[in-house]
Coordinates of C-alpha atoms (C1' of nucleotides) in Angstrom, one line a residue:
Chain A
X98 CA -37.4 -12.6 12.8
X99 CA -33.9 -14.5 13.8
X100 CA -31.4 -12.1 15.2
X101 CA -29.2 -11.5 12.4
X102 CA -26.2 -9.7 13.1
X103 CA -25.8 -7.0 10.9
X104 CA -21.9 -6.6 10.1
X105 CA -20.4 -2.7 10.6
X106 CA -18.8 -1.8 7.7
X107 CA -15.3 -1.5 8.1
X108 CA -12.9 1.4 7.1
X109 CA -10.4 0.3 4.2
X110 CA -7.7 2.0 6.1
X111 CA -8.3 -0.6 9.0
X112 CA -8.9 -3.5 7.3
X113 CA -5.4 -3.1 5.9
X114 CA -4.1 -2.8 10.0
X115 CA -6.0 -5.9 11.1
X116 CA -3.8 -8.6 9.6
X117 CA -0.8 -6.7 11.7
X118 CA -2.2 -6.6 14.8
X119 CA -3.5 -10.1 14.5
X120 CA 0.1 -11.2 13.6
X121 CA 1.2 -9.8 16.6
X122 CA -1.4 -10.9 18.5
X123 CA -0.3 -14.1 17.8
X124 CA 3.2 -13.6 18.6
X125 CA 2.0 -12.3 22.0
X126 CA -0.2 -15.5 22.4
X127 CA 2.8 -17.7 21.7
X128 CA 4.3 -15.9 24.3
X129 CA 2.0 -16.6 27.3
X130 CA 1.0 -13.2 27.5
X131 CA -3.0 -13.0 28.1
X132 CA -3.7 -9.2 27.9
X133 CA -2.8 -6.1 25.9
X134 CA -3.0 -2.6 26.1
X135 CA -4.1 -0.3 23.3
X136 CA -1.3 1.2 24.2
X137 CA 1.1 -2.2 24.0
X138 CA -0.3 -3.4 20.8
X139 CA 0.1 0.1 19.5
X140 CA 3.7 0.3 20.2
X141 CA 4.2 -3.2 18.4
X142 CA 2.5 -2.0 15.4
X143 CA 4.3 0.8 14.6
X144 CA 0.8 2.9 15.2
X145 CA -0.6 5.1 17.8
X146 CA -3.3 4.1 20.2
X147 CA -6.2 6.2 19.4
X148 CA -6.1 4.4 15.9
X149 CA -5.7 0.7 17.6
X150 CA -9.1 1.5 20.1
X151 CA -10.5 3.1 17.1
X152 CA -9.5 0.2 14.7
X153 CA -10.9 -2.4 17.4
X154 CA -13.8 -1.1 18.1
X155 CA -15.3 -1.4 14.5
X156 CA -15.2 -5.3 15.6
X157 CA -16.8 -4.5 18.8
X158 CA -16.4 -3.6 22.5
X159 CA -13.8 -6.2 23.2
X160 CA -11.6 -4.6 25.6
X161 CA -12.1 -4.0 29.4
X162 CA -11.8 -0.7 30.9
X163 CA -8.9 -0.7 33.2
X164 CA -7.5 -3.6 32.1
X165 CA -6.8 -4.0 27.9
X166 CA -7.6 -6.5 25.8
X167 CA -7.6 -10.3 25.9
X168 CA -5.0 -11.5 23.3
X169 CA -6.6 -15.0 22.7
X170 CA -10.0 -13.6 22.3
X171 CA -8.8 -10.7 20.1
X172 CA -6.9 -13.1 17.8
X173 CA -10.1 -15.2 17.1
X174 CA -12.7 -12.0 16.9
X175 CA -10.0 -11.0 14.1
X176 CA -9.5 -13.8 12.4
X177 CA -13.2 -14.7 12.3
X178 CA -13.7 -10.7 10.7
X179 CA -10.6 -11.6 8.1
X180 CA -12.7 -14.9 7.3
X181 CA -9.1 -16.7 8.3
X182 CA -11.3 -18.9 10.0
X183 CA -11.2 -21.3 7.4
X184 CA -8.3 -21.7 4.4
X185 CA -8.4 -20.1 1.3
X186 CA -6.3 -21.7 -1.7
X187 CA -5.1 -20.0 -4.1
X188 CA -3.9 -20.6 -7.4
X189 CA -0.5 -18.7 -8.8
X190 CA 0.1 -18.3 -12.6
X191 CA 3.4 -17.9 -13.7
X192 CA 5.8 -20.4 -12.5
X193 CA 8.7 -17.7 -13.2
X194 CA 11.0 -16.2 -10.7
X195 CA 8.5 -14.7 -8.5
X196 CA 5.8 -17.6 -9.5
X197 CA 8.5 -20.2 -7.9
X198 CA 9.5 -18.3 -4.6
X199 CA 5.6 -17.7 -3.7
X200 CA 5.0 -21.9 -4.3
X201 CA 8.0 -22.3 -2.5
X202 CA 8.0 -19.6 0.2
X203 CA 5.9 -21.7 3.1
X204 CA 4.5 -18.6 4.6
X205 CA 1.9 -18.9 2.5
X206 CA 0.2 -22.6 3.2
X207 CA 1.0 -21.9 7.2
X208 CA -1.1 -18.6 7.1
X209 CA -4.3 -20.5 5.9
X210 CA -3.7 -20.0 2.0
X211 CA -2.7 -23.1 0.5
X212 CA -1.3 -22.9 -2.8
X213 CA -4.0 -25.3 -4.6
X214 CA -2.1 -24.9 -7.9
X215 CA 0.9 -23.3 -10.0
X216 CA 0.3 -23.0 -13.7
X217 CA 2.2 -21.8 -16.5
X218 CA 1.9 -21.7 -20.6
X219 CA 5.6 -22.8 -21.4
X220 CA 5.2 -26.4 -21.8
X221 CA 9.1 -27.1 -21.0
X222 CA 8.1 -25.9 -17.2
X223 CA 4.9 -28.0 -16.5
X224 CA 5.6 -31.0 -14.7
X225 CA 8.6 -29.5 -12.7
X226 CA 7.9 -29.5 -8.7
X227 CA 8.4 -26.4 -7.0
X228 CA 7.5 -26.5 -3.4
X229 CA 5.7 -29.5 -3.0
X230 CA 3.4 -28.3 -6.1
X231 CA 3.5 -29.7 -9.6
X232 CA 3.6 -27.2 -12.1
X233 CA 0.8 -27.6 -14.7
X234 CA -0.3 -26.0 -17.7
X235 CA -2.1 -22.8 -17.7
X236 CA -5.3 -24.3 -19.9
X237 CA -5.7 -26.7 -16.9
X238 CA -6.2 -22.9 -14.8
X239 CA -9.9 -23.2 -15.3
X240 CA -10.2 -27.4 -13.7
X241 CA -8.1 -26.5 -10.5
X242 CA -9.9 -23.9 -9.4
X243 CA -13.1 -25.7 -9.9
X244 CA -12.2 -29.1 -8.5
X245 CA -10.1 -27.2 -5.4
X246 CA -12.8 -24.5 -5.0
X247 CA -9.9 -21.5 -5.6
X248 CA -11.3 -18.1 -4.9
X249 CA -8.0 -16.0 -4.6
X250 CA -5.6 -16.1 -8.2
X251 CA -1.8 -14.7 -8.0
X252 CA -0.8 -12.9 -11.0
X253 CA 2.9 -13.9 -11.5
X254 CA 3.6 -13.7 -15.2
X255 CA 5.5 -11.2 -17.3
X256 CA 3.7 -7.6 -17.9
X257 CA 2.6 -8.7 -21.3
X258 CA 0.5 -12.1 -20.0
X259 CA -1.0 -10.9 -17.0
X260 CA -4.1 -9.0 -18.7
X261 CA -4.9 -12.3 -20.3
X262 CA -3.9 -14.4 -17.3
X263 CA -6.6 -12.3 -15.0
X264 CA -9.3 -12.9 -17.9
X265 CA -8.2 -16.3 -17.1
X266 CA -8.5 -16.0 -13.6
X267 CA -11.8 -14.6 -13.7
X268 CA -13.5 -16.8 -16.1
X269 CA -12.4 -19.8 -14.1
X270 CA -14.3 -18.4 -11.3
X271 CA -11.5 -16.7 -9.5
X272 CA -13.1 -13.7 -7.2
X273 CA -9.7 -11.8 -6.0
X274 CA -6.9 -11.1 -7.6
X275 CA -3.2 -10.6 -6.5
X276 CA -0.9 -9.0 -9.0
X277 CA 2.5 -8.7 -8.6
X278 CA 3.2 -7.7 -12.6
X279 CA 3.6 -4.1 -13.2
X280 CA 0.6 -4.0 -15.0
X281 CA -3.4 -2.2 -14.3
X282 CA -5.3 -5.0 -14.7
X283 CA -9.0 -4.4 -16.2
X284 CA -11.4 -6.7 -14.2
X285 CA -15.2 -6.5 -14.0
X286 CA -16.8 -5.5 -11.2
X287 CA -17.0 -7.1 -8.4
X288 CA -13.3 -8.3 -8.9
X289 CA -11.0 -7.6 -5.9
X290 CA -7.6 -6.7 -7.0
X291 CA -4.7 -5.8 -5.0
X292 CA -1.3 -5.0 -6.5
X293 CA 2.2 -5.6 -5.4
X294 CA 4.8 -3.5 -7.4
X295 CA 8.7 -3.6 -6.2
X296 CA 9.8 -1.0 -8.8
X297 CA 6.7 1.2 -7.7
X298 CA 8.0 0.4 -4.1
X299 CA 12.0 1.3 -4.8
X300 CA 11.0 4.6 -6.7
X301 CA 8.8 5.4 -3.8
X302 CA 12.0 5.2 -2.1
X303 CA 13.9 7.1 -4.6
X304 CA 11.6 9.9 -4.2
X305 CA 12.4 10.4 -0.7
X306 CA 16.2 9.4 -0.7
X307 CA 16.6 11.8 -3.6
X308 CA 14.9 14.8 -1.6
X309 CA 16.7 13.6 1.7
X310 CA 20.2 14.7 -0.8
X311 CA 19.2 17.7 -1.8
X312 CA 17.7 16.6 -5.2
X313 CA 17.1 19.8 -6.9
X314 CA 15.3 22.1 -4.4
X315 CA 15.9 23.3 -0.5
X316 CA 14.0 21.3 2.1
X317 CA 14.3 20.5 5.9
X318 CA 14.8 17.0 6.1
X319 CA 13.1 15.3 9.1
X320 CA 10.9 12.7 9.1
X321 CA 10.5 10.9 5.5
X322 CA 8.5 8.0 6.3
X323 CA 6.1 6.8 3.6
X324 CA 3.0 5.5 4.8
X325 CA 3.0 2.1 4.6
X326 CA 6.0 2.0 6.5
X327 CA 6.9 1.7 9.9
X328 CA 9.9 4.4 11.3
X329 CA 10.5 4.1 15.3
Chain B
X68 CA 21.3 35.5 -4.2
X69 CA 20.7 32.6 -6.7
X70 CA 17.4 31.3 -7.9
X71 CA 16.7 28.3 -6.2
X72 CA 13.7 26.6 -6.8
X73 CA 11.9 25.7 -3.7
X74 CA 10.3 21.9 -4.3
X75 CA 6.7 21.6 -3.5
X76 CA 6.1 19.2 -1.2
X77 CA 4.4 16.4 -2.8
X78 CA 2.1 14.4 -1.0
X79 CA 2.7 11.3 -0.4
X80 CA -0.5 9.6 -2.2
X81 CA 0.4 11.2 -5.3
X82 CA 4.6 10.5 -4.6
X83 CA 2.6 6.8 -4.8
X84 CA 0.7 7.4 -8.0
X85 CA 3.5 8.9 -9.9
X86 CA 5.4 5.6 -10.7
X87 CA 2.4 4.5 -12.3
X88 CA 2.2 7.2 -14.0
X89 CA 5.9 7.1 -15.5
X90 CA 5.1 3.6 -16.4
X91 CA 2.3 4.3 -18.8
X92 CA 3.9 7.0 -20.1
X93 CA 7.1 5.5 -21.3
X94 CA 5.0 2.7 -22.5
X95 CA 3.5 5.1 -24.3
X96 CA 6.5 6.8 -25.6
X97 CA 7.8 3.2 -27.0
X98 CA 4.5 3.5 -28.7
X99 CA 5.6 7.0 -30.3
X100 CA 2.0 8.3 -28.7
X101 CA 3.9 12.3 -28.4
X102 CA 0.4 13.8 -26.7
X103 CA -1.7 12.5 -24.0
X104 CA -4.7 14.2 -21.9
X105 CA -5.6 13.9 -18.2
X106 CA -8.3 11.6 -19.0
X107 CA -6.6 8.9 -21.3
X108 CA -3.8 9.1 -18.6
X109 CA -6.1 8.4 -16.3
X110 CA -7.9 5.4 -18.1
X111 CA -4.6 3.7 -18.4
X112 CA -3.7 4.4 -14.8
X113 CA -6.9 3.1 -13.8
X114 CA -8.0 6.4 -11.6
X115 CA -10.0 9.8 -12.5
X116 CA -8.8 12.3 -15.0
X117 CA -8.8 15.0 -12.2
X118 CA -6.6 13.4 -10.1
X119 CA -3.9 12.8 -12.6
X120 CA -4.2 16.4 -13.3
X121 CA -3.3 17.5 -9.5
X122 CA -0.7 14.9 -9.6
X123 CA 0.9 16.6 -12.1
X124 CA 0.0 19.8 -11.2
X125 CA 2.5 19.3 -7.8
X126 CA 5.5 19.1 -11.0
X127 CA 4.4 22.3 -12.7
X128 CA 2.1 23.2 -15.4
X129 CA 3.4 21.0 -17.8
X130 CA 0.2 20.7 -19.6
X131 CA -1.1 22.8 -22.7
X132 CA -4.9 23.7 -22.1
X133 CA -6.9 22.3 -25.4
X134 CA -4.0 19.4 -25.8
X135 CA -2.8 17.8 -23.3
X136 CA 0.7 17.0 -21.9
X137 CA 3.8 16.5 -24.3
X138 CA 4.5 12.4 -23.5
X139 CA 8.6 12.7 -23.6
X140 CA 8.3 15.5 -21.4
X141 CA 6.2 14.2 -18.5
X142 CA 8.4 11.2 -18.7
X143 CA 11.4 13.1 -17.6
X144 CA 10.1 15.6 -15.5
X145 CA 8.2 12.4 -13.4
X146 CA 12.0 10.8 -13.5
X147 CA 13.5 13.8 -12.4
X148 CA 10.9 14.3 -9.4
X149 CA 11.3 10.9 -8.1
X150 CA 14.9 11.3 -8.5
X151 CA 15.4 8.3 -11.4
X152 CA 18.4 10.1 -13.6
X153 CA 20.9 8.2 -11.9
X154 CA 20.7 5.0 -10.5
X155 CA 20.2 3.8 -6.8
X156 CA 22.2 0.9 -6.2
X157 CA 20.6 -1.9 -4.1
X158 CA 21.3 -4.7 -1.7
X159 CA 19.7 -7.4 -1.3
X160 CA 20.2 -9.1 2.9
X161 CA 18.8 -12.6 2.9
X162 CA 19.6 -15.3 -0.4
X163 CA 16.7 -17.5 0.3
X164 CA 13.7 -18.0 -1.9
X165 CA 12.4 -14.4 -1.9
X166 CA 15.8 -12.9 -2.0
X167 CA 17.2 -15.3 -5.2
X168 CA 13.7 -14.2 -6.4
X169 CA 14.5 -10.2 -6.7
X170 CA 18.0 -10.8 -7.5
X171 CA 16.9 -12.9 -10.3
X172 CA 13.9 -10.9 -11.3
X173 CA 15.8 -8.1 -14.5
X174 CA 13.5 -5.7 -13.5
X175 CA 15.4 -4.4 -10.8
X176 CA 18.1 -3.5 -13.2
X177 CA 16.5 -2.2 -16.2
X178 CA 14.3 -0.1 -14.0
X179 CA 17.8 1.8 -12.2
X180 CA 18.2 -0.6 -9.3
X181 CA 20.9 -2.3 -9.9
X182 CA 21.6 -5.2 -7.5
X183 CA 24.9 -4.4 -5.6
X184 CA 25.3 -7.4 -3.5
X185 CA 23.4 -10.2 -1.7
X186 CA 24.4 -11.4 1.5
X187 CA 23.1 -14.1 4.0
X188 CA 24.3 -15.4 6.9
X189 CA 24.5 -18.9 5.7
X190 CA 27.9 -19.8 4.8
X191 CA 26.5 -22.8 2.5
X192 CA 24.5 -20.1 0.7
X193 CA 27.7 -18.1 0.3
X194 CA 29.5 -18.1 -3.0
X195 CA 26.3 -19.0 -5.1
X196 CA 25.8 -17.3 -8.1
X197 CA 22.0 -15.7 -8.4
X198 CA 20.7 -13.4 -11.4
X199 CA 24.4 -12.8 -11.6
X200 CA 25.3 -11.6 -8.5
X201 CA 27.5 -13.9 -6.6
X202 CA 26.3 -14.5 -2.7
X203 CA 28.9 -13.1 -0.3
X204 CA 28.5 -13.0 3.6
X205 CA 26.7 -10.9 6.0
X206 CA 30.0 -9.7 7.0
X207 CA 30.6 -7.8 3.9
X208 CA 27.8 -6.3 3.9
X209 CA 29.1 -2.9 5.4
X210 CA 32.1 -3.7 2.7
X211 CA 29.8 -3.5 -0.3
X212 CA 27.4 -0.4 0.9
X213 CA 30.5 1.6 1.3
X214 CA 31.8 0.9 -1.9
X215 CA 29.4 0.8 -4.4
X216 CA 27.6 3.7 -2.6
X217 CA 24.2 1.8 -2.0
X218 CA 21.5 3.6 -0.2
X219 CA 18.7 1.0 -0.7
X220 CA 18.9 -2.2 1.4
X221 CA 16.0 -5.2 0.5
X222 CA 15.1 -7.2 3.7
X223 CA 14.5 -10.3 2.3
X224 CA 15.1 -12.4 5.3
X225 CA 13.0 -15.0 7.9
X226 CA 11.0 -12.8 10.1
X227 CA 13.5 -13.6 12.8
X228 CA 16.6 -12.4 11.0
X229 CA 14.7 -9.0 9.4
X230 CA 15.5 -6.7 12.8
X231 CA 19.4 -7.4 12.6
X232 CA 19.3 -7.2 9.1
X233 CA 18.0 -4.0 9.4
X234 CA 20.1 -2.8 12.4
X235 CA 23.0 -3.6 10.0
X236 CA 21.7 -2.1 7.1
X237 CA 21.6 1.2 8.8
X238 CA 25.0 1.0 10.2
X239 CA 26.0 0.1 6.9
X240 CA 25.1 3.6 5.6
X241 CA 21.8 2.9 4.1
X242 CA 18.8 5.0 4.4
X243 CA 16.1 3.2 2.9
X244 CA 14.8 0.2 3.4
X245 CA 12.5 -2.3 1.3
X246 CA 11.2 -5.1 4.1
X247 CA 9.7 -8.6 3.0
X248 CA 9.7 -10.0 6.6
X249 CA 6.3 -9.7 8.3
X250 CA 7.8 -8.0 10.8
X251 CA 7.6 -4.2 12.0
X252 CA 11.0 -2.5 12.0
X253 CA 12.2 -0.1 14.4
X254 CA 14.9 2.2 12.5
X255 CA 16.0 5.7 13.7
X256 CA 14.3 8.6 12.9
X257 CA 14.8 9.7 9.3
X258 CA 15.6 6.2 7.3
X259 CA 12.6 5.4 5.2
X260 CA 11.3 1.8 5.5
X261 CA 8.6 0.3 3.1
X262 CA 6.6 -3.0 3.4
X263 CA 5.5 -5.7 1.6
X264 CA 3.6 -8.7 2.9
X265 CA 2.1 -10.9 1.1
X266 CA -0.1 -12.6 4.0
X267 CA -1.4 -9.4 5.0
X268 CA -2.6 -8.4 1.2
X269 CA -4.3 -12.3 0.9
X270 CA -5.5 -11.3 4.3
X271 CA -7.3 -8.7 3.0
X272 CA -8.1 -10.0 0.3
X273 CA -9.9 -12.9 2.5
X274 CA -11.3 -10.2 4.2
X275 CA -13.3 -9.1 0.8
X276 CA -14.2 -12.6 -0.1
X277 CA -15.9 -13.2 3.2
X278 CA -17.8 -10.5 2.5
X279 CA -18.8 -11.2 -0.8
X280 CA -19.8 -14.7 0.5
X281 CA -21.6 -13.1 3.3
X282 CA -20.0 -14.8 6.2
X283 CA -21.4 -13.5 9.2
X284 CA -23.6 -10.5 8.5
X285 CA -25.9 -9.8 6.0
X286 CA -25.0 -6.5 3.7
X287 CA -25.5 -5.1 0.0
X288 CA -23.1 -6.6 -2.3
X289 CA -21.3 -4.6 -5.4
X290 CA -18.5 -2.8 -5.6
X291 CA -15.3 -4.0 -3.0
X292 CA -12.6 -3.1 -4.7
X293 CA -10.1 -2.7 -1.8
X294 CA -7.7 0.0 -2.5
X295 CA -4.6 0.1 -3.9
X296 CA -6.3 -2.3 -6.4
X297 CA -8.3 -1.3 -9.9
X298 CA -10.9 -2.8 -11.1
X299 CA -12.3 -1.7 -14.6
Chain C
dC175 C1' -13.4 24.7 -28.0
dA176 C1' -11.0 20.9 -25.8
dT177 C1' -8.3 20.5 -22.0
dT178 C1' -5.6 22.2 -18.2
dG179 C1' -5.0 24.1 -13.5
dT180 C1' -7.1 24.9 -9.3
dG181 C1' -10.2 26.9 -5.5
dA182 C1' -13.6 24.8 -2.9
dA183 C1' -16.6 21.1 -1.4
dG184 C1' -16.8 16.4 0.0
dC185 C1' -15.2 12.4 2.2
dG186 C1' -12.4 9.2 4.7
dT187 C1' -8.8 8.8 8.2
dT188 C1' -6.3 10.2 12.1
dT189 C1' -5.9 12.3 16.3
dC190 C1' -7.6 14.5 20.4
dA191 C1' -9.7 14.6 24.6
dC192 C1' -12.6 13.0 27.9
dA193 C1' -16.8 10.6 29.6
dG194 C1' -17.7 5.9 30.9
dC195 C1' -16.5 1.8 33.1
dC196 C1' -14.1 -2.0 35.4
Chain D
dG251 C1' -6.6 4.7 38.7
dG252 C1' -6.1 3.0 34.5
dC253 C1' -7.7 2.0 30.2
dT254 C1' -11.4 1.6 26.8
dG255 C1' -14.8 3.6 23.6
dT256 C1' -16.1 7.4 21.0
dG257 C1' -17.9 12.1 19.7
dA258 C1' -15.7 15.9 17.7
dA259 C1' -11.9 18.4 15.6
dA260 C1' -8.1 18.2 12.5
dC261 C1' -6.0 16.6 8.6
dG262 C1' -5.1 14.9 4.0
dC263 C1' -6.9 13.2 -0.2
dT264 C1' -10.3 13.0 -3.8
dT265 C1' -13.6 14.9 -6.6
dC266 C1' -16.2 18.7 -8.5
dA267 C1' -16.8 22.4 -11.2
dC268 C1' -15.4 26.1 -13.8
dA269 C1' -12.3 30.0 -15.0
dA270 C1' -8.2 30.4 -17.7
dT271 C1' -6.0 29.6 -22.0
dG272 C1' -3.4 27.7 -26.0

DNA sequence: CATTGTGAAGCGTTTCACAGCC
DNA sequence: GGCTGTGAAACGCTTCACAATG
């Protein structure tokens, strides 16, 4: 019987910390520096260093007692558990506001996710360039992801297209989904989704600025950070 | 000694949940749907009926056992929670692609974030008219807190840029802060900061598709919906 | 009698605290 | 001696299940 390595499953909580620390990982590696405590890397992520030693060791026993952990060694043993070892295009609908800063922000080709396509259903767009990509039209959704072999599909249309432009997504073989319209999309299962709502994000904010005033009731004010951010 | 009504603390995964919420609902109420239970809440929010209810049961008992909750209602109870009667004025640090983006993108404005100002350090980008805010310099950026009152800054810089522009955001005056750059802030105690990266959510996102595809161990497939996603 | 509101159980995440190891 | 790796405790969030009630 071959030796199959059976993969630990790893907590949501920390799979949504390992792109961080591998970012700064990375940082650190540009920067000479070979080793890093829990401690160090904890500090530069915002986070305390229980969670880091707890968050690394579902990849392993990387680290060395007494000393901390190798940065190159840690970068790959991440990356290889992200599956960044190889790229992953992706394919954005809506060539929109939104649809033309993701094409055109770089980050996105640099950090292994090539934007294979950018599609959209007004005819009058199709055919403009927007960063480096050729806009085509949303029927030809279904041949780029085929020929390019796209797995990951960003969502950049208005509210009212984006149920139809996941459908889409999906039946053009698209596994995940990234939506940035303000909109629950209904995939099957199986579908990964993950959502990215400014207005949901400012009246997160709200909520606490509000409270931070006064807003209605008596309350100490203190510490107000919201989860997902960082507050040192 | 007055009656002053102590808030409830809400916690913060719900604080997350209620924008969703207040979206569905006012969709609704364009709709002229006047009554709506936990569960069909819930099925257009994409999460269980009894978590909607102990969402809402942090506002008050705003329900009516056998009927539901009165649509109009919730809607401005959920506004006045996350403190949406008035608007928070916002500014946006950072005119490149991701900043002419959100300054472009109406939903800031229609949803009560009106865009006070864009800055950037360029000079060239200075004087540019975006979503119809003209681009003025870093400079003014204090200038334009102070006077239209803004409490909401948008880091919408390069990576390298996103710590001044967040230094100067709080000696602006602002207390909250909306950061695009993939970088962790450090901001004195009591200023909310929220993230959004886009190469950490592909990143996880990758992470699910590796998985899927089996790359590395071997595991049970089904169900990886990954979070802050829905998947019907 | 359909549906809310909520104690209590269940579950995942964070943090503590310290044994184990270099 | 310093730092990791990890059981166990603490915490917060979700879900259950049902009494309360219009």
């Amino acid at each position: 019987m071959p030796v199959e390595r059976v993969r630990r499953r790893i907590p949501e909580a920390t799979v949504a910390r390992l792109p961080v620390y591998l970012r700064i990982l990375s940082e650190q590696a540009d920067e000479e520096v070979e080793n890093i405590s829990s401690e160090g890397l904890a500090e530069l992520a915002g986070v305390n260093a229980a969670k880091v030693r707890k968050d690394l060791s579902y990849l392993g026993s990387y680290g060395t007692r007494g000393v901390g952990y190798e940065v190159a060694f840690l970068v790959y043993q991440i990356r290889r558990e992200l599956g960044l070892n190889h790229d992953w295009a992706v394919v954005i609908v809506g060539a929109g506001n939104l649809g033309q800063a993701l094409a055109g922000y770089g980050g996105f080709g640099e950090r292994g996710f090539p934007v294979a396509g950018v599609v959209d259903i007004d005819t009058t767009k199709v055919g403009s360039v927007i960063g480096g990509v050729r806009v085509r039209h949303l029927d030809d959704l279904a041949q780029i992801v085929q020929s390019r072999q796209v797995s990951i599909g960003v969502v950049a249309t208005p509210p009212s297209a984006a149920q139809d432009a996941a459908d889409r997504l999906v039946r053009a073989g698209v596994t995940s989904i990234l939506n940035f319209a303000p909109v629950v999309l209904a995939v099957p299962h199986g579908i990964s989704v993950r959502k990215v709502d400014l207005a949901v994000e400012l009246q997160i904010l709200s909520y606490y600025e509000q409270r931070r005033a006064g807003g209605g009731g008596l309350r100490s004010l203190g510490s107000d950070n919201s989860g997902r951010g960082a507050s040192a």
